[in-house]
Structure formats: structure tokens, C-alpha cells
CSV table of C-alpha atoms in Angstrom, one decimal:
chain,number,residue,atom,x,y,z
A,1,MET,CA,32.8,21.2,57.3
A,2,ASN,CA,32.5,19.9,53.7
A,3,LEU,CA,30.9,22.7,51.6
A,4,PHE,CA,30.2,20.4,48.6
A,5,SER,CA,28.0,17.3,48.6
A,6,ARG,CA,28.9,14.1,46.5
A,7,ALA,CA,26.0,15.1,44.1
A,8,ASP,CA,27.7,18.4,43.6
A,9,VAL,CA,31.0,16.8,42.8
A,10,GLN,CA,29.4,14.3,40.4
A,11,ALA,CA,27.5,17.1,38.7
A,12,GLY,CA,30.7,19.1,38.4
A,13,SER,CA,32.5,16.0,37.0
A,14,THR,CA,29.7,15.5,34.5
A,15,LEU,CA,29.8,19.1,33.4
A,16,SER,CA,33.6,19.0,33.1
A,17,ILE,CA,33.3,15.9,30.9
A,18,ARG,CA,30.7,17.6,28.7
A,19,VAL,CA,32.8,20.7,28.4
A,20,TRP,CA,35.9,18.7,27.4
A,21,GLY,CA,33.7,16.7,25.0
A,22,ILE,CA,32.5,19.9,23.4
A,23,LEU,CA,36.1,21.2,23.2
A,24,PHE,CA,37.3,18.0,21.7
A,25,PHE,CA,34.5,18.0,19.1
A,26,SER,CA,35.3,21.6,18.2
A,27,MET,CA,39.0,20.8,17.9
A,28,CYS,CA,38.2,17.9,15.6
A,29,TRP,CA,35.8,19.9,13.5
A,30,ALA,CA,38.4,22.7,13.2
A,31,ALA,CA,40.9,20.1,12.1
A,32,VAL,CA,38.5,18.8,9.5
A,33,LEU,CA,37.8,22.3,8.2
A,34,SER,CA,41.5,23.2,8.1
A,35,GLY,CA,42.1,20.2,5.9
A,36,ALA,CA,39.1,20.9,3.7
A,37,PRO,CA,39.9,21.7,0.1
A,38,SER,CA,39.5,25.3,-1.1
A,39,GLN,CA,36.9,26.4,-3.6
A,40,GLN,CA,39.5,26.4,-6.4
A,41,GLU,CA,40.5,22.9,-5.5
A,42,VAL,CA,36.9,21.7,-5.6
A,43,GLU,CA,36.4,23.3,-9.0
A,44,ARG,CA,39.5,21.7,-10.3
A,45,LYS,CA,38.4,18.3,-9.2
A,46,LEU,CA,35.0,18.7,-10.8
A,47,GLU,CA,36.6,20.1,-14.0
A,48,THR,CA,38.7,17.0,-14.2
A,49,VAL,CA,35.6,14.9,-14.1
A,50,GLN,CA,34.1,17.0,-16.9
A,51,ASP,CA,37.3,16.7,-19.0
A,52,GLN,CA,37.1,12.9,-18.5
A,53,ILE,CA,33.5,12.8,-19.8
A,54,HIS,CA,34.5,15.0,-22.7
A,55,LYS,CA,37.2,12.5,-23.7
A,56,SER,CA,34.6,9.7,-23.3
A,57,GLN,CA,32.2,11.5,-25.5
A,58,PHE,CA,34.8,12.1,-28.2
A,59,ARG,CA,35.6,8.4,-28.3
A,60,LEU,CA,31.9,7.5,-28.7
A,61,GLU,CA,31.4,10.2,-31.4
A,62,LYS,CA,34.4,9.0,-33.3
A,63,GLY,CA,33.1,5.5,-33.4
A,64,ARG,CA,29.8,6.8,-34.7
A,65,GLY,CA,31.3,8.3,-37.8
A,66,GLU,CA,29.3,10.9,-39.6
A,67,VAL,CA,26.6,10.9,-37.0
A,68,GLY,CA,29.2,11.6,-34.4
A,69,GLN,CA,30.5,14.5,-36.3
A,70,MET,CA,27.1,16.0,-36.4
A,71,GLU,CA,26.6,15.5,-32.7
A,72,ARG,CA,29.9,17.3,-32.1
A,73,GLY,CA,28.6,20.2,-34.2
A,74,LEU,CA,25.3,20.2,-32.3
A,75,ARG,CA,27.2,20.2,-28.9
A,76,LYS,CA,29.3,23.2,-30.0
A,77,LEU,CA,26.2,25.1,-31.2
A,78,GLU,CA,24.1,24.4,-28.1
A,79,ARG,CA,26.9,25.3,-25.7
A,80,HIS,CA,27.4,28.6,-27.6
A,81,ILE,CA,23.6,29.3,-27.5
A,82,GLY,CA,23.6,28.6,-23.8
A,83,GLN,CA,26.4,31.1,-23.3
A,84,LEU,CA,24.6,33.7,-25.3
A,85,ASN,CA,21.5,33.2,-23.2
A,86,ARG,CA,23.4,33.7,-20.0
A,87,GLU,CA,24.9,36.9,-21.4
A,88,LEU,CA,21.5,38.0,-22.6
A,89,ASP,CA,20.0,37.3,-19.2
A,90,LYS,CA,22.6,39.5,-17.6
A,91,THR,CA,22.0,42.3,-20.1
A,92,GLU,CA,18.3,42.2,-19.5
A,93,SER,CA,18.9,42.4,-15.7
A,94,THR,CA,21.1,45.5,-16.4
A,95,LEU,CA,18.4,47.1,-18.5
A,96,LYS,CA,15.9,46.5,-15.8
A,97,GLU,CA,18.1,48.0,-13.1
A,98,SER,CA,18.8,51.0,-15.4
A,99,ARG,CA,15.1,51.6,-16.0
A,100,GLU,CA,14.4,51.4,-12.3
A,101,ARG,CA,17.1,53.9,-11.6
A,102,LEU,CA,15.8,56.2,-14.3
A,103,ARG,CA,12.3,56.0,-12.8
A,104,ALA,CA,13.7,56.9,-9.3
A,105,LEU,CA,15.8,59.7,-10.7
A,106,GLY,CA,12.8,61.0,-12.7
A,107,ALA,CA,10.6,61.1,-9.6
A,108,ARG,CA,13.4,62.8,-7.6
A,109,LYS,CA,13.9,65.3,-10.5
A,110,GLN,CA,10.2,66.1,-10.6
A,111,GLY,CA,10.2,66.7,-6.8
A,112,LEU,CA,13.2,69.0,-7.1
A,113,LEU,CA,11.5,71.0,-9.9
A,114,GLU,CA,8.4,71.4,-7.8
A,115,GLN,CA,10.5,72.5,-4.9
A,116,LEU,CA,12.3,75.0,-7.1
A,117,VAL,CA,9.0,76.4,-8.4
A,118,ARG,CA,7.8,76.9,-4.8
A,119,HIS,CA,11.0,78.7,-3.9
A,120,ARG,CA,10.6,81.0,-6.9
A,121,GLY,CA,7.0,81.6,-6.1
A,122,MET,CA,7.7,82.5,-2.5
A,123,LEU,CA,10.6,84.7,-3.5
A,124,HIS,CA,8.5,86.4,-6.2
A,125,ALA,CA,5.8,87.1,-3.6
A,126,GLN,CA,8.3,88.3,-1.1
A,127,ILE,CA,9.9,90.7,-3.6
A,128,ARG,CA,6.5,92.0,-4.7
A,129,SER,CA,5.4,92.5,-1.1
A,130,GLU,CA,8.5,94.3,-0.3
A,131,TYR,CA,8.2,96.5,-3.4
A,132,LEU,CA,4.6,97.4,-2.5
A,133,TYR,CA,4.9,97.8,1.2
A,134,GLY,CA,8.4,97.3,2.3
A,135,GLY,CA,9.8,100.7,1.1
A,136,GLN,CA,6.9,102.7,2.7
A,137,GLU,CA,7.5,100.8,6.0
A,138,LYS,CA,11.2,101.7,6.0
A,139,LEU,CA,10.5,105.3,5.1
A,140,LYS,CA,7.8,105.5,7.8
A,141,MET,CA,10.2,104.1,10.4
A,142,LEU,CA,12.8,106.8,9.4
A,143,LEU,CA,10.3,109.7,9.4
A,144,ASN,CA,8.8,108.6,12.7
A,145,GLN,CA,12.4,108.5,14.0
A,146,GLN,CA,12.1,104.8,15.0
A,147,GLU,CA,14.9,103.5,17.0
A,148,HIS,CA,17.9,102.5,15.0
A,149,THR,CA,18.0,99.1,16.6
A,150,THR,CA,14.4,98.3,15.4
A,151,LEU,CA,15.3,99.6,11.9
A,152,GLY,CA,18.5,97.5,11.9
A,153,ARG,CA,16.7,94.4,12.9
A,154,ALA,CA,14.1,94.8,10.2
A,155,LEU,CA,16.7,95.3,7.5
A,156,VAL,CA,18.7,92.3,8.7
A,157,TYR,CA,15.5,90.3,8.7
A,158,TYR,CA,14.8,91.2,5.1
A,159,ASP,CA,18.4,90.4,4.1
A,160,TYR,CA,18.2,87.1,5.9
A,161,LEU,CA,15.1,86.1,4.0
A,162,HIS,CA,16.7,87.0,0.7
A,163,ARG,CA,19.8,85.1,1.5
A,164,ALA,CA,17.9,82.0,2.7
A,165,ARG,CA,15.7,81.9,-0.4
A,166,LEU,CA,18.7,82.3,-2.7
A,167,HIS,CA,20.6,79.7,-0.8
A,168,ALA,CA,17.7,77.2,-1.1
A,169,MET,CA,17.4,77.9,-4.8
A,170,GLU,CA,21.1,77.4,-5.3
A,171,GLN,CA,21.0,74.1,-3.4
A,172,SER,CA,18.1,73.0,-5.6
A,173,ARG,CA,20.0,73.9,-8.7
A,174,GLU,CA,23.0,71.9,-7.5
A,175,VAL,CA,21.0,68.8,-6.7
A,176,LEU,CA,19.1,69.1,-10.0
A,177,GLN,CA,22.3,69.4,-11.9
A,178,ALA,CA,23.7,66.3,-10.1
A,179,VAL,CA,20.5,64.4,-10.9
A,180,GLN,CA,20.7,65.3,-14.5
A,181,GLU,CA,24.4,64.2,-14.6
A,182,VAL,CA,23.5,60.8,-13.1
A,183,GLN,CA,20.5,60.5,-15.4
A,184,ALA,CA,22.7,61.1,-18.4
A,185,GLU,CA,25.1,58.4,-17.1
A,186,VAL,CA,22.3,55.9,-16.7
A,187,GLU,CA,20.8,56.7,-20.1
A,188,GLU,CA,24.2,56.1,-21.6
A,189,GLU,CA,24.5,52.8,-19.7
A,190,GLU,CA,21.1,51.8,-20.8
A,191,ASP,CA,22.0,52.6,-24.4
A,192,ARG,CA,25.1,50.4,-24.2
A,193,ALA,CA,23.1,47.6,-22.7
A,194,GLY,CA,20.4,47.9,-25.3
A,195,GLN,CA,23.0,47.7,-28.1
A,196,THR,CA,24.5,44.6,-26.4
A,197,ARG,CA,21.1,43.0,-26.1
A,198,THR,CA,20.3,43.7,-29.8
A,199,ALA,CA,23.6,42.2,-30.8
A,200,LEU,CA,23.1,39.1,-28.6
A,201,LEU,CA,19.6,38.6,-30.0
A,202,SER,CA,20.8,38.8,-33.5
A,203,GLN,CA,23.7,36.4,-32.9
A,204,LYS,CA,21.3,34.1,-31.0
A,205,GLN,CA,18.9,34.1,-33.9
A,206,GLN,CA,21.7,33.3,-36.4
A,207,ILE,CA,23.0,30.4,-34.3
A,208,ALA,CA,19.5,29.1,-33.6
A,209,GLU,CA,18.9,29.0,-37.4
A,210,GLU,CA,22.1,27.1,-37.9
A,211,GLN,CA,21.2,24.8,-35.1
A,212,LYS,CA,17.9,24.1,-36.7
A,213,LYS,CA,19.7,23.2,-39.9
A,214,ARG,CA,22.1,21.0,-38.1
A,215,LYS,CA,19.2,19.2,-36.3
A,216,SER,CA,17.5,18.7,-39.6
A,217,VAL,CA,20.6,17.1,-41.1
A,218,LEU,CA,21.1,15.1,-37.9
A,219,GLU,CA,17.6,13.8,-38.1
A,220,ARG,CA,18.1,12.8,-41.7
A,221,LEU,CA,21.3,11.0,-40.8
A,222,ARG,CA,19.6,9.2,-37.9
A,223,THR,CA,16.7,8.2,-40.1
A,224,SER,CA,19.0,6.8,-42.8
A,225,VAL,CA,20.7,4.5,-40.3
A,226,SER,CA,17.8,4.3,-37.9
A,227,GLY,CA,15.9,1.3,-36.7
A,228,GLU,CA,14.8,0.1,-33.3
A,229,ASN,CA,18.0,-1.7,-32.6
A,230,THR,CA,20.1,1.4,-33.5
A,231,ARG,CA,18.0,3.7,-31.3
A,232,LEU,CA,18.1,1.2,-28.5
A,233,SER,CA,21.8,0.8,-28.7
A,234,SER,CA,22.2,4.6,-28.7
A,235,LEU,CA,20.0,5.0,-25.6
A,236,GLU,CA,21.9,2.2,-23.8
A,237,ALA,CA,25.2,3.9,-24.6
A,238,ASP,CA,23.9,7.2,-23.2
A,239,LYS,CA,22.8,5.3,-20.1
A,240,LYS,CA,26.2,3.7,-19.6
A,241,GLN,CA,27.9,7.1,-20.1
A,242,LEU,CA,25.7,8.8,-17.5
A,243,GLU,CA,26.3,6.0,-15.0
A,244,ALA,CA,30.1,6.3,-15.6
A,245,LEU,CA,29.8,10.1,-15.1
A,246,LEU,CA,28.0,9.5,-11.8
A,247,ARG,CA,30.6,7.0,-10.6
A,248,LYS,CA,33.4,9.5,-11.4
A,249,LEU,CA,31.5,12.3,-9.6
A,250,GLN,CA,31.0,10.1,-6.5
A,251,ALA,CA,34.7,9.2,-6.5
A,252,ALA,CA,35.7,12.9,-6.8
A,253,LEU,CA,33.3,13.9,-4.0
A,254,VAL,CA,34.8,11.4,-1.5
A,255,ASN,CA,37.5,14.0,-0.5
A,256,ILE,CA,35.2,17.0,-0.8
A,257,PRO,CA,33.4,17.8,2.4
A,258,TYR,CA,29.7,18.6,2.1
A,259,VAL,CA,28.2,21.4,4.1
A,260,ASP,CA,24.6,20.6,4.8
A,261,GLN,CA,23.8,23.8,6.8
A,262,GLY,CA,21.4,21.8,8.9
A,263,GLN,CA,19.5,20.6,5.9
A,264,ASP,CA,19.1,16.8,5.4
A,265,PHE,CA,17.8,15.7,2.0
A,266,ARG,CA,16.5,12.4,3.6
A,267,LYS,CA,14.1,14.4,5.8
A,268,VAL,CA,12.3,16.2,3.0
A,269,LYS,CA,10.9,13.1,1.2
A,270,GLY,CA,7.5,14.0,-0.2
A,271,LYS,CA,7.9,17.7,0.6
A,272,LEU,CA,10.0,18.9,-2.3
A,273,THR,CA,8.9,21.2,-5.2
A,274,TRP,CA,9.2,20.1,-8.8
A,275,PRO,CA,12.0,21.8,-10.7
A,276,VAL,CA,9.6,23.3,-13.4
A,277,THR,CA,6.0,24.0,-13.9
A,278,GLY,CA,4.0,21.2,-15.5
A,279,LYS,CA,3.3,17.5,-15.2
A,280,PRO,CA,5.6,14.7,-16.3
A,281,SER,CA,4.7,13.0,-19.5
A,282,ASN,CA,5.8,9.6,-18.4
A,283,ARG,CA,6.0,7.5,-15.2
A,284,PHE,CA,9.2,6.5,-13.5
A,285,GLY,CA,10.1,2.9,-14.3
A,286,GLN,CA,7.7,2.9,-17.3
A,287,LYS,CA,8.8,0.8,-20.2
A,288,ARG,CA,10.0,2.8,-23.2
A,289,ASN,CA,8.6,2.2,-26.7
A,290,PHE,CA,10.7,-0.8,-27.9
A,291,SER,CA,9.1,-4.0,-28.9
A,292,HIS,CA,12.0,-6.5,-28.6
A,293,ARG,CA,14.2,-5.4,-25.8
A,294,LYS,CA,13.4,-3.7,-22.5
A,295,LEU,CA,14.5,-0.2,-21.5
A,296,TYR,CA,12.8,1.7,-18.7
A,297,TRP,CA,12.5,5.4,-17.8
A,298,GLN,CA,15.0,6.2,-15.0
A,299,GLY,CA,13.5,9.7,-14.5
A,300,VAL,CA,10.7,11.8,-15.9
A,301,PHE,CA,10.4,14.3,-18.7
A,302,ILE,CA,8.4,17.4,-17.9
A,303,PRO,CA,7.3,19.4,-20.9
A,304,GLY,CA,7.7,23.2,-20.7
A,305,ARG,CA,8.0,26.4,-22.6
A,306,THR,CA,11.4,27.4,-24.0
A,307,GLY,CA,13.2,29.8,-21.7
A,308,ASN,CA,11.2,29.1,-18.6
A,309,ASP,CA,13.2,28.9,-15.3
A,310,VAL,CA,14.5,25.6,-14.0
A,311,TYR,CA,14.9,25.5,-10.2
A,312,SER,CA,17.0,23.4,-7.8
A,313,ILE,CA,14.8,21.1,-5.7
A,314,PHE,CA,17.0,21.4,-2.6
A,315,HIS,CA,20.1,22.9,-1.1
A,316,GLY,CA,23.3,21.5,-2.6
A,317,ARG,CA,26.5,22.0,-4.6
A,318,VAL,CA,26.6,21.9,-8.4
A,319,VAL,CA,29.0,19.1,-9.4
A,320,PHE,CA,28.4,19.0,-13.2
A,321,ALA,CA,27.2,21.7,-15.6
A,322,GLU,CA,28.0,20.8,-19.2
A,323,TRP,CA,26.7,19.3,-22.5
A,324,MET,CA,26.3,15.5,-22.5
A,325,ARG,CA,25.2,13.3,-25.4
A,326,GLY,CA,21.6,12.3,-25.1
A,327,LEU,CA,20.8,14.9,-22.3
A,328,GLY,CA,22.2,18.1,-23.9
A,329,LEU,CA,23.0,20.8,-21.4
A,330,LEU,CA,22.9,19.0,-18.1
A,331,THR,CA,23.1,20.1,-14.4
A,332,ILE,CA,23.9,17.7,-11.6
A,333,ILE,CA,23.5,18.8,-8.0
A,334,ASP,CA,24.9,16.9,-5.0
A,335,HIS,CA,22.6,17.1,-2.0
A,336,GLY,CA,24.7,15.1,0.4
A,337,ASN,CA,24.4,11.5,1.8
A,338,GLY,CA,24.7,10.1,-1.7
A,339,TYR,CA,21.7,11.9,-3.1
A,340,MET,CA,21.9,13.8,-6.4
A,341,SER,CA,19.4,15.5,-8.7
A,342,LEU,CA,19.8,15.8,-12.5
A,343,TYR,CA,18.3,18.3,-14.9
A,344,GLY,CA,18.7,17.7,-18.7
A,345,HIS,CA,17.9,19.3,-22.1
A,346,SER,CA,18.4,22.8,-20.8
A,347,GLN,CA,18.6,25.8,-23.1
A,348,SER,CA,21.1,27.6,-20.9
A,349,LEU,CA,23.0,26.8,-17.6
A,350,TYR,CA,23.3,29.5,-15.0
A,351,LYS,CA,25.5,27.8,-12.5
A,352,GLN,CA,29.0,26.4,-12.6
A,353,PRO,CA,30.6,23.4,-11.0
A,354,GLY,CA,31.5,24.1,-7.3
A,355,GLU,CA,28.8,26.7,-6.8
A,356,TRP,CA,26.3,26.2,-3.9
A,357,VAL,CA,22.6,26.7,-4.6
A,358,ARG,CA,19.5,27.0,-2.4
A,359,ALA,CA,16.2,25.2,-2.7
A,360,GLY,CA,14.1,27.0,-5.3
A,361,GLU,CA,17.1,28.9,-6.8
A,362,ARG,CA,17.2,29.2,-10.6
A,363,ILE,CA,19.9,27.0,-12.1
A,364,ALA,CA,18.9,26.7,-15.8
A,365,SER,CA,16.3,27.5,-18.5
A,366,VAL,CA,14.0,25.1,-20.3
A,367,GLY,CA,15.1,23.9,-23.7
A,368,ASN,CA,15.5,20.9,-26.1
A,369,SER,CA,19.3,20.6,-26.3
A,370,GLY,CA,20.9,17.2,-26.9
A,371,GLY,CA,18.7,16.5,-29.9
A,372,SER,CA,15.5,16.2,-27.9
A,373,ARG,CA,12.4,16.3,-30.1
A,374,ARG,CA,10.4,18.0,-27.4
A,375,THR,CA,11.0,21.0,-25.2
A,376,GLY,CA,11.1,20.4,-21.5
A,377,VAL,CA,13.3,19.1,-18.7
A,378,TYR,CA,14.5,15.6,-18.1
A,379,PHE,CA,14.6,15.1,-14.3
A,380,GLU,CA,16.1,12.4,-12.2
A,381,ILE,CA,16.9,11.8,-8.5
A,382,ARG,CA,19.7,9.4,-7.7
A,383,LYS,CA,20.7,7.7,-4.5
A,384,GLN,CA,24.3,6.3,-4.5
A,385,GLY,CA,24.1,6.5,-8.3
A,386,LYS,CA,20.9,4.5,-8.6
A,387,PRO,CA,17.7,6.2,-9.8
A,388,VAL,CA,14.8,6.6,-7.4
A,389,ASN,CA,11.2,7.7,-8.1
A,390,PRO,CA,11.1,11.5,-8.2
A,391,GLY,CA,7.3,11.4,-7.8
A,392,ILE,CA,7.8,10.1,-4.2
A,393,TRP,CA,10.1,13.0,-3.3
A,394,CYS,CA,8.4,15.9,-5.2
A,395,LYS,CA,4.8,16.7,-4.4
A,396,ARG,CA,4.5,20.5,-4.5
A,397,PRO,CA,4.1,22.3,-7.9
A,398,ALA,CA,6.8,24.6,-9.0
A,399,SER,CA,6.3,28.4,-9.2
A,400,SER,CA,4.6,29.6,-12.3
A,401,GLY,CA,6.7,32.8,-12.2
């Protein structure tokens, strides 16, 4: 008798095919992963792209003579200030943690002190009670010829109470001493962090003043050689340089696998949050203020307060984080499937090339680097290197915190 029907055999065959298909897919995926470049290799490739753009910037600056020299000085200053801001941010976080630890230790210390006071009070009351009544009770037991076992138990009981109280007090003293030692250590750490923060603030102020002077000189130099054609040529050169950078990044990313973690940028159109709080001061595709030749906005400028946080609009990998002429301190994030987001004119950059970021994660702070006359963030979204309207993708306001 045949125990299996034809349907059962077909179902078993189908299941077997599915199992083999899953195994084959797993083997292929494992092969892909085994051939994936390491984090260090990814960083090296992205650093190579940044080195190439540095050389390109140097050639442009060299051709611009005195103005180019001033731009090199501006780049050096703004990169240094960005580094100082990163260190200052870390120091402030350390100070915050130290203060929180001090508060916790202070509360614990207060609790232990109260506990110690209670122990002392109870012990004092016990000693006083024993002094007033305990001796008479013992004498009465002896005169009344109480059993020795009862007398022994009472004496052991009194001795046990004494030892228990003394042991509790000793424990409290030991814990209190440990808390005081930790508190002293935290206070010393806070003092060091405070000194570091003071030094960084001082250095930041000095460099900011020098940067202000440099910007003033740069503005005068630009004014002396300015004109609509000169400004337009400069913007067009910056545009070409950015496009060249994006092409180099796309070429470098060809051999770098993207891990989307189940997040597809194409599916969040119209659901994204803006990178900073505020409204754009221009429209995407709007004509810029030139009378003779046409140049259009490829992104939006969002005015903001210096030092405010700049957030990533979506999950992705940082592929560029450096100073670039015309855009200052610039972060570029790859979101997979040819999509990238750009954040320019930052005061400080908190992420390095190769690092992964989450949607809503802080990546930079608002500034006016790159010679911008206004403080804010220049923001773009690119698809295969071509700009797309960020207003179609971003609808939700950024956090005000």
C-alpha cells in the first residue's frame, strides 16, 4: 500500500526546492559578506576621495592668487574651530556625567549619614536603658537565684545586640568612606574637565576672533575684484567641484556594499524630518540673483542659530566629512540606491567617513563656515548625483531640542 499520495510527493518536492533555494541564497549572501571590505578598507577608500578633492581645491585656490591664499587660511581656521567644538562637546558631556555622579553620590552619602545617626540613636537608647534597668535586672536574677541558663541567655542577648549595632555602624563607616573616596575622585575629574573646558573656550574665542579678521580681509579682497561675473564664475566652479566630488564618491561606493537594515530610502518619500529646526529661505530650483546668466538653487538654505544640532534625515553611511570651498564643513551621507544627502556650512562635524548613522542622529552643528554670510545649513538631496527637491521628501519639522 502506498503511504504517500502524489500531492504529498509534490509538496515534499516543493518544500525541498524551497529549502535548497534558501540554502543557496544563504551561501551566496555569505560569499558576498566574506568578500565585503573591512571598515578600515572603507575608510581608506573614502579618505582617498577626500585627498583627491583636497588636491582639486589646492589647484583652484592656486589659480585664484591672493583670494585663494585667504581661502586656504579660512579653511585651516574653520577646520581647527570644528575640532575644538568637538572636543568642547566631549568635555561638556564629561562634566554633565560628573555632575550626575556627584548628585547620586551626594544622595547616597546623605542616606548613609541618616542611617548612621539612627544606629547611634538606637545604640545610645540601648546603653541608657541598660544602664538604668539592665544592671538591676541582672542583680535581681542573681539574688532570686534564677537559673543559670536564663541568665546566660540574657547576657548573650545583650552582647549580641551590642555586636550587631557596632557591626552595622562599622559597615556604615566603611561605605561612607568609600563614597567619600569616589566623590573625591569625581570632583578631581570634574576639576580637570572644567580646566579643559576653560582652555578650549579660550582657544576657541581666540581662533574665532582671528577667523573674523580673516573673513573681513576675505570680504575686502572679494569686493575689490567682485562683480556679477566674478561671483557667478566662483559659484559655477564650486558647483562643478561638488559634482566632481559626487562622481568620485559614487565610483568609490561601487565596491562598498551598503547595509540597509531593512530601511529603503525610496519608501520614505514625504515622511522625512528636516535636518534642522526652521524654514528654508529659498525654494528648490529658484533662480539665484544674477541678471545676465542663469544659476539655480540645487538645494535649500535653512537659517539657524550657531551651535544648534544638525540631524541625519535617514539611516546611512557618512561618505564625506571635510571642508569644501563654497560649502565649508560639509557632511555627505549615502542612503543606498543612489541617494545621498548633503549638509553644508557646519560649525563642527561629529561624524567621520565610514561611520553609520541613524535617522535623527546628530551629525554636525549649525554654523557659517565656507565664507557664508548667514548662519544656517545648506541642505541637498541627490539621486544618482542629480539634485532633487528636498521639500518633496522632508515634511516633518525637526526637533527643537
